[in-house]
Amino acid sequence: MNTVIQKEQEYRTKRGKALLGHTVNTSLKYKLWIAFLLLVIFIGGYAYYRQLKFGLVVTAMRDYTSWGIYISNFVFFVAISLVGSLISSILKLNKNDWSRPLTRVSEIIAVAAIICAAVIIIVDMGRPDRFFYVIMHLRIQSPIIWDVIIISTYLVISLLLLYLSLLPDIALCRDRLTAIPKWKKWLYRIMSINWSNHPKQIETHHKITKLLAISVLPVAFAIHTVTSWLFATTWRPGWDSTNLGPYFVSGAFMAGAAVIIVAMYLIRIHLKLKKYITELHFEKMGRLLVLLSLVYLYFNINEYLGPAFKMVGVEGEHITELFTGKYAPMYWFVQLGGLILPIVFLIFKPFRKPLPIFIISIFVVLGAWFKRFLIVIPSLQHPYLPIQDVDESYLHYVPTWEEWAITMSSFAWFLLIITVLIKLFPVIPVLKEKIDSETINKLNVFKNEKS
Amino acid sequence: MENDNSNTDSRRWFLKTISSGGILAATGLALGTFTSCKEKSAEKTTLLTTDGKLVQVPNSEIEAMEHLHQGAPPMEAREGISGKKWVMVVDLSKCKNARKCVDLCDKHHNLTPDRPYIKVYEMKDNEKSSPYWMPKKCFHCDNPPCVKVCPVGATYKRTDGIVLIDNERCIGCRFCMAACPYSARVFNWGDPPEGKLDLPYSPETSLPSKVGTVAKCDFCPDMLRQNKLPHCVPACPNGVIYFGDEIDDTVTNGEETVRLSTLLKDKAGYRYLEELGTKPRVYYLPPVDRLFPFEKNTEENSES
């Protein structure tokens, strides 16, 4: 059946066939993957139903640890979402043409991550039924309101950025994919809004894309800086720091780059795109990851050295708990396994080959997730006044199955959004193919000359 | 207090307060016991009248009067009581962790013992100084971090100095809990264990409590509106807690009424973590010349 469909499409070029093929063929593996994600989402849905029914009491959060893995997961997703701006704005504006095949996937990841971040914050609310009070009774001096404003702005810009870069390719799907179900034809027709590669259209398109690429940059910085202010505007040890903004932003870029590498590897294998996502891309992303990790390491040193040197009061207790206390195993896993060792390994070229860098990136992503846990939870457990005179359960925080299920289902949503978008649209920009291949050839020539 | 017998004028309000506070406590207790006994007309109950007489009343005659849980409705409660600036002074030299303030507060705010509004901390300033008990409520800061961070104005500062929570507005984001450096806030993680109270909601009583919203010590504005002291003040057997009006410059612990400024001056009153700049409305008097030795397990506090 699949082969019949494939024959009927008018791919026109070999590249077209390679890049559009996956939108037409549906493998069993894909179906199983979707089923698995839906199962995880379903379990999370049941956990959330329980949370709605009984209240946040089903979580392990209590009066001291009043924010748990929902908030740390929120910070993680906000961090991941910065990757869209990294690839499609910073690298693009600096004319790094090698990164062009990665723009689509980075924009898709950004959109998926920011949607998940927004949803997670609603899950964390004690009264989600009053969500619209945030608009009805808005008080602008609250950092939460700043976050709401900046996240919605970033969501809109990210969606526009993704959609606009997709537009020529949607039109391409409309024109070339002839043997597809009716709803898909209808979708491509509606979404391509009469795009016809007219020079005037291309010119306007180019202008708007550039404008968006420039405007997304300050918003991206703001989104994670404002998120850091949710913590930095309080007196908690570990949060009460002027370093928190750049610390968060640099950590986000590092985590985002690692997520892109993981995505690149999986897409390359499963969509058979080895020709388009080449070893060169891994090599380049590996170097970029080292650079971003070094910046993050610098801010890490700034974040911990001062308090660790002075060891003032609860701030000192907090640091001691991280360095040698009950959070020490997690802390050193994060700092060594998720930051220092990846830098050391990635300095050497063999580790920048696809498989090694894929594995290293998984560690960086895991480290990034647990790092957010370490930023949120231990701080809350070190208030100025001692934790006394309360129920025993208030002293510890071990997330309940409901919290894990909901967190896992947020990941499933994240992956589902990415999978579906990749399934519907070409994951590597089909147009501009000439520019891409020329650049890569040029770079390859350059590399060969050097070595 | 060894000073101040000369300021009778400004004490008028408080003398009234003390007497009515006592009666109210009595009525309150009676109410708790007898609201359900209306049918058994033969039995009589001894009650204390407003002029201090003990009288016996048939149970059939007893009717539940509008009780303590009568605060202003949410929008009205935002205003505050005009012409007042409430202030509290806690004398650490008199506290022996009798926990009566905690118990009465829990009772009137329908709280369970595992998450009280008032906490009594065992404090020790340094290795060599001796430990002492420190009762802590909400400090009702004049520069309140919790109010600053609230995204919807569910927690607010009133003209009379009280920081209150509108549980019908609160979205349960818990940013205020993270922002409060004194851990004054508790959260209604689940439904209140005692079940639902059949009362009109008021931020001034924090009742009935609402699941998924934040709560804390409210200085009992429903009592203040009736010229009565917050529940914890008369509850204390040792007169640890003084409450009053900064404008009047008087505070009382239910037994003696003193000038606030003189008290703070003479006893070196301080505010906890002054350096944070939150300007608390709760002062502490240092634990010197103690009334009691520091004991961890006394008869009074061992059960809790």
mmCIF file of C-alpha atoms in Angstrom, chain A residues 78-303:
data_model
loop_
_atom_site.group_PDB
_atom_site.id
_atom_site.type_symbol
_atom_site.label_atom_id
_atom_site.label_comp_id
_atom_site.label_asym_id
_atom_site.label_seq_id
_atom_site.Cartn_x
_atom_site.Cartn_y
_atom_site.Cartn_z
ATOM 1 C CA VAL A 78 11.161 27.321 29.446
ATOM 2 C CA ALA A 79 14.894 26.645 29.172
ATOM 3 C CA ILE A 80 14.426 24.194 26.315
ATOM 4 C CA SER A 81 12.263 26.648 24.435
ATOM 5 C CA LEU A 82 15.176 29.038 24.102
ATOM 6 C CA VAL A 83 16.757 26.733 21.538
ATOM 7 C CA GLY A 84 14.450 28.044 18.828
ATOM 8 C CA SER A 85 15.960 31.465 19.128
ATOM 9 C CA LEU A 86 19.480 30.068 19.354
ATOM 10 C CA ILE A 87 19.361 28.291 16.009
ATOM 11 C CA SER A 88 16.905 30.352 14.002
ATOM 12 C CA SER A 89 17.987 33.717 15.304
ATOM 13 C CA ILE A 90 21.545 33.798 16.643
ATOM 14 C CA LEU A 91 23.061 31.369 14.168
ATOM 15 C CA LYS A 92 20.949 32.594 11.263
ATOM 16 C CA LEU A 93 21.697 36.269 11.800
ATOM 17 C CA ASN A 94 25.376 35.428 12.045
ATOM 18 C CA LYS A 95 25.115 33.751 8.642
ATOM 19 C CA ASN A 96 25.970 30.277 9.903
ATOM 20 C CA ASP A 97 24.482 28.585 6.871
ATOM 21 C CA TRP A 98 25.391 25.090 8.045
ATOM 22 C CA SER A 99 22.709 25.349 10.717
ATOM 23 C CA ARG A 100 19.886 25.851 8.220
ATOM 24 C CA PRO A 101 18.695 22.213 8.163
ATOM 25 C CA LEU A 102 18.322 22.465 11.947
ATOM 26 C CA THR A 103 16.100 25.560 12.025
ATOM 27 C CA ARG A 104 12.826 23.728 11.477
ATOM 28 C CA VAL A 105 13.394 21.163 14.198
ATOM 29 C CA SER A 106 14.596 23.796 16.646
ATOM 30 C CA GLU A 107 11.520 25.921 16.004
ATOM 31 C CA ILE A 108 9.263 22.909 16.453
ATOM 32 C CA ILE A 109 11.006 22.060 19.749
ATOM 33 C CA ALA A 110 10.676 25.662 20.898
ATOM 34 C CA VAL A 111 6.943 25.733 20.224
ATOM 35 C CA ALA A 112 6.355 22.343 21.870
ATOM 36 C CA ALA A 113 8.417 23.313 24.922
ATOM 37 C CA ILE A 114 6.758 26.658 25.488
ATOM 38 C CA ILE A 115 3.284 25.109 25.174
ATOM 39 C CA CYS A 116 4.247 22.482 27.763
ATOM 40 C CA ALA A 117 5.683 25.151 30.070
ATOM 41 C CA ALA A 118 2.441 27.117 29.941
ATOM 42 C CA VAL A 119 0.347 24.029 30.639
ATOM 43 C CA ILE A 120 2.584 22.864 33.497
ATOM 44 C CA ILE A 121 2.127 26.167 35.283
ATOM 45 C CA ILE A 122 -1.642 25.681 35.152
ATOM 46 C CA VAL A 123 -1.211 22.155 36.521
ATOM 47 C CA ASP A 124 0.724 23.635 39.446
ATOM 48 C CA MET A 125 -2.084 26.056 40.341
ATOM 49 C CA GLY A 126 -4.151 25.292 43.402
ATOM 50 C CA ARG A 127 -7.183 26.787 41.668
ATOM 51 C CA PRO A 128 -6.897 26.223 37.910
ATOM 52 C CA ASP A 129 -10.589 27.174 37.669
ATOM 53 C CA ARG A 130 -9.530 30.728 38.471
ATOM 54 C CA PHE A 131 -6.935 30.910 35.720
ATOM 55 C CA PHE A 132 -8.583 33.900 34.089
ATOM 56 C CA TYR A 133 -8.261 35.899 37.316
ATOM 57 C CA VAL A 134 -4.692 36.411 36.113
ATOM 58 C CA ILE A 135 -6.177 38.635 33.416
ATOM 59 C CA MET A 136 -9.246 39.927 35.271
ATOM 60 C CA HIS A 137 -7.386 40.969 38.418
ATOM 61 C CA LEU A 138 -3.949 41.486 36.898
ATOM 62 C CA ARG A 139 -1.410 43.292 39.071
ATOM 63 C CA ILE A 140 1.530 44.335 36.981
ATOM 64 C CA GLN A 141 4.092 44.451 39.781
ATOM 65 C CA SER A 142 3.998 40.699 40.282
ATOM 66 C CA PRO A 143 6.833 38.826 38.512
ATOM 67 C CA ILE A 144 4.283 36.097 37.687
ATOM 68 C CA ILE A 145 2.426 38.574 35.513
ATOM 69 C CA TRP A 146 5.677 39.524 33.775
ATOM 70 C CA ASP A 147 6.200 35.838 33.113
ATOM 71 C CA VAL A 148 2.674 35.376 31.768
ATOM 72 C CA ILE A 149 3.132 38.334 29.415
ATOM 73 C CA ILE A 150 6.559 37.315 28.179
ATOM 74 C CA ILE A 151 5.657 33.624 27.758
ATOM 75 C CA SER A 152 2.595 34.453 25.673
ATOM 76 C CA THR A 153 4.657 36.878 23.584
ATOM 77 C CA TYR A 154 7.314 34.265 23.025
ATOM 78 C CA LEU A 155 4.705 31.646 22.147
ATOM 79 C CA VAL A 156 3.216 33.927 19.500
ATOM 80 C CA ILE A 157 6.605 34.840 18.001
ATOM 81 C CA SER A 158 7.754 31.213 18.031
ATOM 82 C CA LEU A 159 4.570 30.073 16.311
ATOM 83 C CA LEU A 160 4.938 32.806 13.695
ATOM 84 C CA LEU A 161 8.579 31.971 13.162
ATOM 85 C CA LEU A 162 7.762 28.296 12.679
ATOM 86 C CA TYR A 163 4.768 28.949 10.473
ATOM 87 C CA LEU A 164 6.473 31.476 8.225
ATOM 88 C CA SER A 165 9.475 29.298 7.638
ATOM 89 C CA LEU A 166 7.082 26.433 6.912
ATOM 90 C CA LEU A 167 4.936 28.382 4.494
ATOM 91 C CA PRO A 168 6.879 27.705 1.251
ATOM 92 C CA ASP A 169 7.176 24.059 2.238
ATOM 93 C CA ILE A 170 3.459 23.741 2.946
ATOM 94 C CA ALA A 171 2.815 25.094 -0.520
ATOM 95 C CA LEU A 172 5.282 22.536 -1.792
ATOM 96 C CA CYS A 173 3.397 19.753 -0.008
ATOM 97 C CA ARG A 174 0.176 21.085 -1.511
ATOM 98 C CA ASP A 175 1.652 20.991 -5.017
ATOM 99 C CA ARG A 176 3.681 17.832 -4.929
ATOM 100 C CA LEU A 177 1.847 15.467 -2.612
ATOM 101 C CA THR A 178 -1.037 14.443 -4.781
ATOM 102 C CA ALA A 179 -1.941 11.057 -3.435
ATOM 103 C CA ILE A 180 -2.787 11.913 0.142
ATOM 104 C CA PRO A 181 -6.002 11.788 2.172
ATOM 105 C CA LYS A 182 -8.514 14.553 1.657
ATOM 106 C CA TRP A 183 -8.072 16.136 5.085
ATOM 107 C CA LYS A 184 -4.367 16.456 4.505
ATOM 108 C CA LYS A 185 -4.893 18.112 1.152
ATOM 109 C CA TRP A 186 -7.351 20.462 2.754
ATOM 110 C CA LEU A 187 -4.896 21.189 5.578
ATOM 111 C CA TYR A 188 -2.056 22.017 3.204
ATOM 112 C CA ARG A 189 -4.336 24.122 1.010
ATOM 113 C CA ILE A 190 -5.687 26.178 3.913
ATOM 114 C CA MET A 191 -2.327 26.548 5.608
ATOM 115 C CA SER A 192 -0.430 27.565 2.497
ATOM 116 C CA ILE A 193 -2.650 30.673 2.148
ATOM 117 C CA ASN A 194 -2.167 30.929 -1.617
ATOM 118 C CA TRP A 195 1.591 30.853 -1.486
ATOM 119 C CA SER A 196 2.908 30.638 -5.036
ATOM 120 C CA ASN A 197 6.602 31.490 -4.771
ATOM 121 C CA HIS A 198 5.885 34.817 -6.399
ATOM 122 C CA PRO A 199 8.952 37.084 -6.153
ATOM 123 C CA LYS A 200 6.932 39.656 -4.272
ATOM 124 C CA GLN A 201 5.766 37.056 -1.785
ATOM 125 C CA ILE A 202 9.315 35.853 -1.330
ATOM 126 C CA GLU A 203 10.539 39.366 -0.714
ATOM 127 C CA THR A 204 7.883 40.098 1.928
ATOM 128 C CA HIS A 205 8.471 36.708 3.452
ATOM 129 C CA HIS A 206 12.177 37.365 3.686
ATOM 130 C CA LYS A 207 11.619 40.717 5.359
ATOM 131 C CA ILE A 208 9.181 39.393 7.949
ATOM 132 C CA THR A 209 11.340 36.388 8.761
ATOM 133 C CA LYS A 210 14.318 38.598 9.374
ATOM 134 C CA LEU A 211 12.263 40.938 11.543
ATOM 135 C CA LEU A 212 11.019 38.001 13.586
ATOM 136 C CA ALA A 213 14.505 36.530 13.874
ATOM 137 C CA ILE A 214 15.685 39.811 15.343
ATOM 138 C CA SER A 215 12.709 40.358 17.614
ATOM 139 C CA VAL A 216 12.708 36.834 19.041
ATOM 140 C CA LEU A 217 16.156 37.361 20.498
ATOM 141 C CA PRO A 218 15.380 39.894 23.263
ATOM 142 C CA VAL A 219 12.136 38.064 24.004
ATOM 143 C CA ALA A 220 14.026 34.791 24.393
ATOM 144 C CA PHE A 221 16.487 36.382 26.785
ATOM 145 C CA ALA A 222 13.615 38.019 28.639
ATOM 146 C CA ILE A 223 11.578 34.846 28.970
ATOM 147 C CA HIS A 224 14.234 33.035 30.937
ATOM 148 C CA THR A 225 15.476 36.075 32.795
ATOM 149 C CA VAL A 226 11.947 36.797 33.980
ATOM 150 C CA THR A 227 11.566 33.148 34.968
ATOM 151 C CA SER A 228 14.725 33.521 37.049
ATOM 152 C CA TRP A 229 13.192 36.579 38.692
ATOM 153 C CA LEU A 230 10.364 34.422 40.038
ATOM 154 C CA PHE A 231 13.123 33.157 42.328
ATOM 155 C CA ALA A 232 15.514 36.097 42.507
ATOM 156 C CA THR A 233 12.832 38.459 43.839
ATOM 157 C CA THR A 234 12.597 36.438 47.061
ATOM 158 C CA TRP A 235 14.903 36.019 50.052
ATOM 159 C CA ARG A 236 15.457 32.310 49.738
ATOM 160 C CA PRO A 237 19.025 30.971 49.920
ATOM 161 C CA GLY A 238 20.208 30.072 46.430
ATOM 162 C CA TRP A 239 17.593 32.342 44.862
ATOM 163 C CA ASP A 240 18.543 35.654 46.439
ATOM 164 C CA SER A 241 21.212 36.309 43.831
ATOM 165 C CA THR A 242 21.883 38.929 41.173
ATOM 166 C CA ASN A 243 23.571 36.219 39.117
ATOM 167 C CA LEU A 244 20.368 34.316 38.519
ATOM 168 C CA GLY A 245 19.307 35.887 35.198
ATOM 169 C CA PRO A 246 22.447 35.139 33.129
ATOM 170 C CA TYR A 247 22.869 31.865 35.025
ATOM 171 C CA PHE A 248 19.430 30.724 33.860
ATOM 172 C CA VAL A 249 19.840 32.011 30.307
ATOM 173 C CA SER A 250 23.243 30.381 29.790
ATOM 174 C CA GLY A 251 21.969 27.111 31.274
ATOM 175 C CA ALA A 252 19.004 27.257 28.938
ATOM 176 C CA PHE A 253 21.161 27.657 25.857
ATOM 177 C CA MET A 254 23.290 24.718 26.909
ATOM 178 C CA ALA A 255 20.282 22.489 27.578
ATOM 179 C CA GLY A 256 18.655 23.615 24.336
ATOM 180 C CA ALA A 257 21.722 22.783 22.266
ATOM 181 C CA ALA A 258 21.843 19.322 23.853
ATOM 182 C CA VAL A 259 18.157 18.751 23.110
ATOM 183 C CA ILE A 260 18.754 19.690 19.478
ATOM 184 C CA ILE A 261 21.594 17.184 19.225
ATOM 185 C CA VAL A 262 19.387 14.435 20.683
ATOM 186 C CA ALA A 263 16.611 15.352 18.255
ATOM 187 C CA MET A 264 19.049 15.524 15.318
ATOM 188 C CA TYR A 265 20.314 12.047 16.073
ATOM 189 C CA LEU A 266 16.865 10.486 16.390
ATOM 190 C CA ILE A 267 15.488 12.211 13.295
ATOM 191 C CA ARG A 268 18.548 11.294 11.292
ATOM 192 C CA ILE A 269 18.171 7.612 12.169
ATOM 193 C CA HIS A 270 14.407 7.246 12.022
ATOM 194 C CA LEU A 271 13.661 9.428 9.027
ATOM 195 C CA LYS A 272 16.746 8.248 7.157
ATOM 196 C CA LEU A 273 18.115 11.716 6.648
ATOM 197 C CA LYS A 274 21.812 10.970 7.012
ATOM 198 C CA LYS A 275 22.516 12.935 3.885
ATOM 199 C CA TYR A 276 20.936 16.058 5.242
ATOM 200 C CA ILE A 277 21.900 15.920 8.893
ATOM 201 C CA THR A 278 25.537 15.087 8.434
ATOM 202 C CA GLU A 279 28.446 14.386 10.718
ATOM 203 C CA LEU A 280 29.451 17.936 10.077
ATOM 204 C CA HIS A 281 26.328 19.115 11.877
ATOM 205 C CA PHE A 282 27.201 17.027 14.914
ATOM 206 C CA GLU A 283 30.744 18.327 14.803
ATOM 207 C CA LYS A 284 29.544 21.924 14.677
ATOM 208 C CA MET A 285 26.873 21.442 17.328
ATOM 209 C CA GLY A 286 29.452 19.702 19.513
ATOM 210 C CA ARG A 287 31.697 22.736 19.394
ATOM 211 C CA LEU A 288 28.759 25.002 20.071
ATOM 212 C CA LEU A 289 27.754 22.852 23.044
ATOM 213 C CA VAL A 290 31.248 23.113 24.510
ATOM 214 C CA LEU A 291 31.177 26.874 24.170
ATOM 215 C CA LEU A 292 27.724 27.180 25.752
ATOM 216 C CA SER A 293 28.693 24.761 28.538
ATOM 217 C CA LEU A 294 31.778 26.811 29.331
ATOM 218 C CA VAL A 295 29.647 29.941 29.644
ATOM 219 C CA TYR A 296 27.282 28.047 31.934
ATOM 220 C CA LEU A 297 30.202 26.721 33.961
ATOM 221 C CA TYR A 298 31.381 30.293 34.447
ATOM 222 C CA PHE A 299 28.010 31.362 35.820
ATOM 223 C CA ASN A 300 27.869 28.223 37.975
ATOM 224 C CA ILE A 301 31.134 29.168 39.612
ATOM 225 C CA ASN A 302 29.760 32.654 40.212
ATOM 226 C CA GLU A 303 26.594 31.214 41.663
#
